[in-house]
PDB file of C-alpha atoms and ligand atoms in Angstrom:
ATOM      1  CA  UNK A 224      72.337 106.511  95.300  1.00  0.00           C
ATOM      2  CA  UNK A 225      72.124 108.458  91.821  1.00  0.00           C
ATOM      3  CA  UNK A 226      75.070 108.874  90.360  1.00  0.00           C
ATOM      4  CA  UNK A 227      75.454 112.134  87.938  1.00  0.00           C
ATOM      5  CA  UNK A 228      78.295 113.403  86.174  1.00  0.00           C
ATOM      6  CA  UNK A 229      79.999 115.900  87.453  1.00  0.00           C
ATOM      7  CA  UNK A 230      80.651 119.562  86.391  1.00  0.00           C
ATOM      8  CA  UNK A 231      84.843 120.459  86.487  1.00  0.00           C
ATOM      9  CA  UNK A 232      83.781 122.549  89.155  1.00  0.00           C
ATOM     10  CA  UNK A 233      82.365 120.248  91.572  1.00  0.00           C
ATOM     11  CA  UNK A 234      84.596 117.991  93.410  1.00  0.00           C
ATOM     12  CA  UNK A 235      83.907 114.169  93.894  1.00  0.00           C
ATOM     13  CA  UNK A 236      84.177 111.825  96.784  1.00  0.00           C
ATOM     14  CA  UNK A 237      87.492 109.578  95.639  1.00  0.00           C
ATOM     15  CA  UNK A 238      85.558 106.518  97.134  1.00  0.00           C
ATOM     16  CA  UNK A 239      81.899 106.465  95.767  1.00  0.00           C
ATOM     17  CA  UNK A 240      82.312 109.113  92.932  1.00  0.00           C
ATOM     18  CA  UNK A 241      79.344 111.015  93.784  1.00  0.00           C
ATOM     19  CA  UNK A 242      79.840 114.982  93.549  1.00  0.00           C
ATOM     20  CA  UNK A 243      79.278 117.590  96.043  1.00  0.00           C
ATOM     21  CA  UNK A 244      76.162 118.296  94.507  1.00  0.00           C
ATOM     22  CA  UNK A 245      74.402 115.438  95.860  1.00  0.00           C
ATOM     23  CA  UNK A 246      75.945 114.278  98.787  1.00  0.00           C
ATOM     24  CA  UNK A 247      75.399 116.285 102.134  1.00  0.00           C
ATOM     25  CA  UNK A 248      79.509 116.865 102.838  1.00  0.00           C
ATOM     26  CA  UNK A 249      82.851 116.172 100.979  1.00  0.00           C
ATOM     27  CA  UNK A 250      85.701 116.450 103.116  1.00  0.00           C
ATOM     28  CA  UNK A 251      89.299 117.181 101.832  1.00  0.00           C
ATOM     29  CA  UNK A 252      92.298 115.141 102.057  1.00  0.00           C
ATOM     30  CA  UNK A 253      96.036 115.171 101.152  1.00  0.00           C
ATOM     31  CA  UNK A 254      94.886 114.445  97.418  1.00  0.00           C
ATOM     32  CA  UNK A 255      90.995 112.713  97.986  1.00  0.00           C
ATOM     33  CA  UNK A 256      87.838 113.907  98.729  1.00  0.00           C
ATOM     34  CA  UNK A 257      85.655 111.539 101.067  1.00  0.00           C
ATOM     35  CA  UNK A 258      81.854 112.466 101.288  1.00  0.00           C
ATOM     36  CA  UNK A 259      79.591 112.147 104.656  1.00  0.00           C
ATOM     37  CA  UNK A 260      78.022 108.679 103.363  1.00  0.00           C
ATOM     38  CA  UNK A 261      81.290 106.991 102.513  1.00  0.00           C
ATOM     39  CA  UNK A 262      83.096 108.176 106.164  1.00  0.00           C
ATOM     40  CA  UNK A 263      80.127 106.914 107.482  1.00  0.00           C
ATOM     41  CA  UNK A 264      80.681 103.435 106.149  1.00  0.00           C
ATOM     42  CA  UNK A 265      84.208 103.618 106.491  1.00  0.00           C
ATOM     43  CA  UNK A 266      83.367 104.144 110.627  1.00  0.00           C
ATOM     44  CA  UNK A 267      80.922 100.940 110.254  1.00  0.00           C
ATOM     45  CA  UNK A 268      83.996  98.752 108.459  1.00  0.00           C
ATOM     46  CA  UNK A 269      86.404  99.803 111.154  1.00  0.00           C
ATOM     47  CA  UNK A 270      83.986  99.031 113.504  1.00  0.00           C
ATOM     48  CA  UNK A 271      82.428  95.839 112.162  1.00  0.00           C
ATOM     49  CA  UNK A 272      84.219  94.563 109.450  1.00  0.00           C
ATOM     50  CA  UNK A 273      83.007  92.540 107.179  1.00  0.00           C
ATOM     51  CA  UNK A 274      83.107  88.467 106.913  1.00  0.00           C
ATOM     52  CA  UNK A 275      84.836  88.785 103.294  1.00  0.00           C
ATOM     53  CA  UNK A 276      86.786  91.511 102.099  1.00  0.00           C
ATOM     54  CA  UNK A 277      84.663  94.030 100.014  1.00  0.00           C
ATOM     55  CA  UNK A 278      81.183  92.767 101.001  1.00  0.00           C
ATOM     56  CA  UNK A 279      79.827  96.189 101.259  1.00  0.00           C
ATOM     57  CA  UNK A 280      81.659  98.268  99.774  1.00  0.00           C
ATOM     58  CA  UNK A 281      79.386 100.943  97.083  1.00  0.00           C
ATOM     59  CA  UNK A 282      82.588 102.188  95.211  1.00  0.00           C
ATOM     60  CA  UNK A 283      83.285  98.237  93.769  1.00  0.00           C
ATOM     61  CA  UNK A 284      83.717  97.875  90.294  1.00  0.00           C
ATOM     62  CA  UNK A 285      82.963  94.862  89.555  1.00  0.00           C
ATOM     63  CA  UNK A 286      79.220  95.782  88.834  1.00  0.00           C
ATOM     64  CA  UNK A 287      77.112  95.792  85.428  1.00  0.00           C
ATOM     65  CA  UNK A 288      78.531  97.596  82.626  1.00  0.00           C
ATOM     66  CA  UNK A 289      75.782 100.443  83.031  1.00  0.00           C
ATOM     67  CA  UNK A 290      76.996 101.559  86.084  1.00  0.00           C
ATOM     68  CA  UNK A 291      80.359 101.113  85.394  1.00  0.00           C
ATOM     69  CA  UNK A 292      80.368 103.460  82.295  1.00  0.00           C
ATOM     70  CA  UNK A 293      78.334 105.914  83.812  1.00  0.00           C
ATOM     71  CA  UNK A 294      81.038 105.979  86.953  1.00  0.00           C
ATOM     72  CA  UNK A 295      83.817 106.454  84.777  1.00  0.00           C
ATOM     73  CA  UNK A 296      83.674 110.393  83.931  1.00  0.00           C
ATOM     74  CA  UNK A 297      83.447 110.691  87.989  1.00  0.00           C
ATOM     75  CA  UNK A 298      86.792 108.212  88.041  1.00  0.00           C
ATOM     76  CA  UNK A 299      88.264 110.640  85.880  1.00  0.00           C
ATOM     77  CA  UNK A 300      87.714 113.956  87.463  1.00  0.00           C
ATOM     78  CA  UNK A 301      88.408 112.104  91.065  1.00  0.00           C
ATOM     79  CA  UNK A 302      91.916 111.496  88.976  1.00  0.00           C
ATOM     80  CA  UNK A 303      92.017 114.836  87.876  1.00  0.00           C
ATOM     81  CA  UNK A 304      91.495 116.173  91.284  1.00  0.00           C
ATOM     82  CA  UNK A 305      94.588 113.939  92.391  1.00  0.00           C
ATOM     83  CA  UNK A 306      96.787 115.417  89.982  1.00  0.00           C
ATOM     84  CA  UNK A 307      96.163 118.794  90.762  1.00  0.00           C
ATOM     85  CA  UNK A 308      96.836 118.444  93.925  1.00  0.00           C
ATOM     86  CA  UNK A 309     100.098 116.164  93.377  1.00  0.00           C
ATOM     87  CA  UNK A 310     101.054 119.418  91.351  1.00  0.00           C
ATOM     88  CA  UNK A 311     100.094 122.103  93.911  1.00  0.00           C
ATOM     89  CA  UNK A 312     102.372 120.032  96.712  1.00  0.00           C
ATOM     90  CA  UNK A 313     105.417 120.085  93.670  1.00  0.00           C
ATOM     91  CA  UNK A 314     104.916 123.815  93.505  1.00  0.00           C
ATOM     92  CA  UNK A 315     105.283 124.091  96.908  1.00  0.00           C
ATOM     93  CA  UNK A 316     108.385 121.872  97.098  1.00  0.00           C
ATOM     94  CA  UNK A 317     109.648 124.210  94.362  1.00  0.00           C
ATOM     95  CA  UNK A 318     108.409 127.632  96.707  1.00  0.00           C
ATOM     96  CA  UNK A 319     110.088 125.902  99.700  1.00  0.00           C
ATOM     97  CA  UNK A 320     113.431 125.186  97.559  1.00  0.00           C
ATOM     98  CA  UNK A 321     113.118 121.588  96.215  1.00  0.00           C
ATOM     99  CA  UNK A 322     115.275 121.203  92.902  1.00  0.00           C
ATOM    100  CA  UNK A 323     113.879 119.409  90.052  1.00  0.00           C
ATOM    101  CA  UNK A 324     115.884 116.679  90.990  1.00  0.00           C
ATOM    102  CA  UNK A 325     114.705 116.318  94.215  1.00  0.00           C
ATOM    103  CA  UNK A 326     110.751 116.852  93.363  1.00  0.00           C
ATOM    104  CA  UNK A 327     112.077 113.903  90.649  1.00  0.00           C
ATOM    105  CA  UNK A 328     114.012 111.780  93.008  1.00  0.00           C
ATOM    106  CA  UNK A 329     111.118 111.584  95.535  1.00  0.00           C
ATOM    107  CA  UNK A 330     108.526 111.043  92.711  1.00  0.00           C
ATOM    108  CA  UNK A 331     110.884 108.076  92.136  1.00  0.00           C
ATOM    109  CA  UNK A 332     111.230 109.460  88.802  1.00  0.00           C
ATOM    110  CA  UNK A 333     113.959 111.432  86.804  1.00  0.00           C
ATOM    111  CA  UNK A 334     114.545 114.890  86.730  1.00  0.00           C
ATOM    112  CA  UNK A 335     113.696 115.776  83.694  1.00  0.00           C
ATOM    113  CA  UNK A 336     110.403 113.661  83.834  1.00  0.00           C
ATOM    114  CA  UNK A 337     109.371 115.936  87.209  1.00  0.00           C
ATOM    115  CA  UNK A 338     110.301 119.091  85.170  1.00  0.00           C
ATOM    116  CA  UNK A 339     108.354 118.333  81.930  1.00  0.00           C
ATOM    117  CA  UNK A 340     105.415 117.291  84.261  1.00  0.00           C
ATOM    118  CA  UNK A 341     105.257 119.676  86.875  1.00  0.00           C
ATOM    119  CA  UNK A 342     106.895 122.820  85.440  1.00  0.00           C
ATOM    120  CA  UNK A 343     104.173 124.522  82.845  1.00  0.00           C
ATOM    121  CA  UNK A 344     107.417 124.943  80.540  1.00  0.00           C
ATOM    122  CA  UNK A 345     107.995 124.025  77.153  1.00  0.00           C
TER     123      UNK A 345
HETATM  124 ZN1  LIG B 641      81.572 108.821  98.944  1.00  0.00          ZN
END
């Protein structure tokens, strides 16, 4: 596995972090991105799973500081693509009806805070 950093218009797998670009398939989620290699090993865990708890897992982080700083603009823009999709499923609460307070309320926030974040108004 080479990891490279992403462009904003690839997506990333929200397990390993690799892009599109060089895995084979990313499949989309409710909010994540998974790529072939990573369902894959996902299949293998549910299958086999592993004496202790994270054994074989590629998308640890508790790995030299290298690796770790090179992963983190791929962290980022697997956040990113989170978000984005957190605010497309608001929008369509809103299109569908949802008040603020509602989007807020099931956000377990207030709704002011789900306006200010969600609503592109100032
Ligand atoms: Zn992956």
């Amino acid at each position: 596995m080479t990891p490279t950093s992403p462009t904003t218009a690839e997506v990333v797998c929200s397990f390993c972090g690799r892009s599109s670009a060089v895995v084979e398939r990313i499949v989309a989620g409710p909010a994540v991105y998974i790529c072939n290699d990573c369902v894959a090993l996902c299949a293998e865990l549910v299958a086999d799973p592993p004496p202790r708890a994270g054994d074989k897992l590629p998308w640890r982080v508790d790995t030299d500081l290298a690796t770790v700083l090179d992963a983190l603009p791929r962290m980022l823009l697997a956040q990113n693509q989170a978000a984005d999709h957190l605010a497309r499923w608001v929008g369509r609460a809103r299109e569908l009806g949802a008040t603020w307070a509602q989007v807020g309320a099931a956000l377990g926030t207030t709704r002011q805070s789900a306006w200010e974040r969600f609503s592109g108004e100032e």
